[in-house]
Amino acid sequence: MAERLVLQLSSLEREELHVLLLNSRNVVVRQERIYVGNVSAALVRVSELFTEAVRFGALGYTTA
C-alpha cells in the first residue's frame, strides 16, 4: 500500500490529505482526496475525515 501512495503523492507540490476506504476484507475500494493544503501544511477538521467513509458506506461498499 505504501508503494502505491508514494508513487501517487511524492511529486505533489502541495500537501494533500487522502483517505483510503476499505471494505470488510480490508481491500481498498476507493481513495478520496479530502484536502489540498499549502506548501507546508494541510489543516483539516476530524469530521471531514469520516464524511467520505460515511457517504460511501466503506464497510459495505462493493465494486461491481
PDB file of C-alpha atoms in Angstrom:
ATOM      1  CA  MET A   1       0.000   0.000   0.000  1.00  0.00           C
ATOM      2  CA  ALA A   2       2.770   2.415   0.887  1.00  0.00           C
ATOM      3  CA  GLU A   3       4.414   1.980  -2.512  1.00  0.00           C
ATOM      4  CA  ARG A   4       1.135   2.884  -4.246  1.00  0.00           C
ATOM      5  CA  LEU A   5       0.770   6.069  -2.246  1.00  0.00           C
ATOM      6  CA  VAL A   6       4.407   7.080  -2.581  1.00  0.00           C
ATOM      7  CA  LEU A   7       4.196   6.835  -6.364  1.00  0.00           C
ATOM      8  CA  GLN A   8       0.980   8.858  -6.476  1.00  0.00           C
ATOM      9  CA  LEU A   9       1.801  11.540  -3.957  1.00  0.00           C
ATOM     10  CA  SER A  10       5.578  12.022  -3.977  1.00  0.00           C
ATOM     11  CA  SER A  11       5.647  14.517  -6.827  1.00  0.00           C
ATOM     12  CA  LEU A  12       2.951  16.829  -5.460  1.00  0.00           C
ATOM     13  CA  GLU A  13       3.895  20.438  -4.856  1.00  0.00           C
ATOM     14  CA  ARG A  14       1.328  20.893  -2.070  1.00  0.00           C
ATOM     15  CA  GLU A  15       0.316  18.878   0.955  1.00  0.00           C
ATOM     16  CA  GLU A  16      -2.695  16.644   0.312  1.00  0.00           C
ATOM     17  CA  LEU A  17      -4.722  14.561   2.703  1.00  0.00           C
ATOM     18  CA  HIS A  18      -6.185  11.354   1.275  1.00  0.00           C
ATOM     19  CA  VAL A  19      -8.495   8.812   2.875  1.00  0.00           C
ATOM     20  CA  LEU A  20      -8.485   5.172   1.842  1.00  0.00           C
ATOM     21  CA  LEU A  21     -11.894   3.496   2.083  1.00  0.00           C
ATOM     22  CA  LEU A  22     -11.747  -0.229   2.817  1.00  0.00           C
ATOM     23  CA  ASN A  23     -14.298  -2.989   2.501  1.00  0.00           C
ATOM     24  CA  SER A  24     -14.840  -5.654   5.170  1.00  0.00           C
ATOM     25  CA  ARG A  25     -11.855  -7.619   3.788  1.00  0.00           C
ATOM     26  CA  ASN A  26      -9.548  -4.609   4.179  1.00  0.00           C
ATOM     27  CA  VAL A  27      -9.311  -4.121   0.428  1.00  0.00           C
ATOM     28  CA  VAL A  28      -9.086  -0.520  -0.766  1.00  0.00           C
ATOM     29  CA  VAL A  29     -12.241   0.250  -2.713  1.00  0.00           C
ATOM     30  CA  ARG A  30     -11.800   3.987  -3.066  1.00  0.00           C
ATOM     31  CA  GLN A  31      -9.242   6.695  -2.487  1.00  0.00           C
ATOM     32  CA  GLU A  32     -10.550  10.172  -1.802  1.00  0.00           C
ATOM     33  CA  ARG A  33      -8.628  13.418  -1.671  1.00  0.00           C
ATOM     34  CA  ILE A  34     -10.030  15.259   1.329  1.00  0.00           C
ATOM     35  CA  TYR A  35      -7.948  18.380   1.390  1.00  0.00           C
ATOM     36  CA  VAL A  36      -5.268  20.252  -0.504  1.00  0.00           C
ATOM     37  CA  GLY A  37      -3.154  22.475   1.694  1.00  0.00           C
ATOM     38  CA  ASN A  38      -0.397  24.950   1.101  1.00  0.00           C
ATOM     39  CA  VAL A  39       3.290  24.281   0.652  1.00  0.00           C
ATOM     40  CA  SER A  40       3.893  23.310   4.282  1.00  0.00           C
ATOM     41  CA  ALA A  41       0.628  22.115   5.843  1.00  0.00           C
ATOM     42  CA  ALA A  42      -2.831  20.620   5.357  1.00  0.00           C
ATOM     43  CA  LEU A  43      -5.264  21.685   8.053  1.00  0.00           C
ATOM     44  CA  VAL A  44      -8.499  19.726   8.215  1.00  0.00           C
ATOM     45  CA  ARG A  45     -11.270  19.042  10.741  1.00  0.00           C
ATOM     46  CA  VAL A  46     -11.506  15.484  12.067  1.00  0.00           C
ATOM     47  CA  SER A  47     -15.138  15.236  10.954  1.00  0.00           C
ATOM     48  CA  GLU A  48     -14.041  15.712   7.342  1.00  0.00           C
ATOM     49  CA  LEU A  49     -12.009  12.512   7.562  1.00  0.00           C
ATOM     50  CA  PHE A  50     -15.121  10.433   8.195  1.00  0.00           C
ATOM     51  CA  THR A  51     -17.527  12.180   5.824  1.00  0.00           C
ATOM     52  CA  GLU A  52     -16.456  10.216   2.741  1.00  0.00           C
ATOM     53  CA  ALA A  53     -16.449   6.898   4.577  1.00  0.00           C
ATOM     54  CA  VAL A  54     -19.983   7.502   5.813  1.00  0.00           C
ATOM     55  CA  ARG A  55     -21.119   8.768   2.417  1.00  0.00           C
ATOM     56  CA  PHE A  56     -19.902   5.655   0.630  1.00  0.00           C
ATOM     57  CA  GLY A  57     -20.569   3.200   3.466  1.00  0.00           C
ATOM     58  CA  ALA A  58     -16.985   1.970   3.324  1.00  0.00           C
ATOM     59  CA  LEU A  59     -17.550  -1.322   5.094  1.00  0.00           C
ATOM     60  CA  GLY A  60     -20.478  -2.261   2.873  1.00  0.00           C
ATOM     61  CA  TYR A  61     -19.089  -0.808  -0.342  1.00  0.00           C
ATOM     62  CA  THR A  62     -18.660  -3.242  -3.197  1.00  0.00           C
ATOM     63  CA  THR A  63     -17.144  -2.699  -6.600  1.00  0.00           C
ATOM     64  CA  ALA A  64     -19.357  -4.121  -9.306  1.00  0.00           C
TER      65      ALA A  64
END
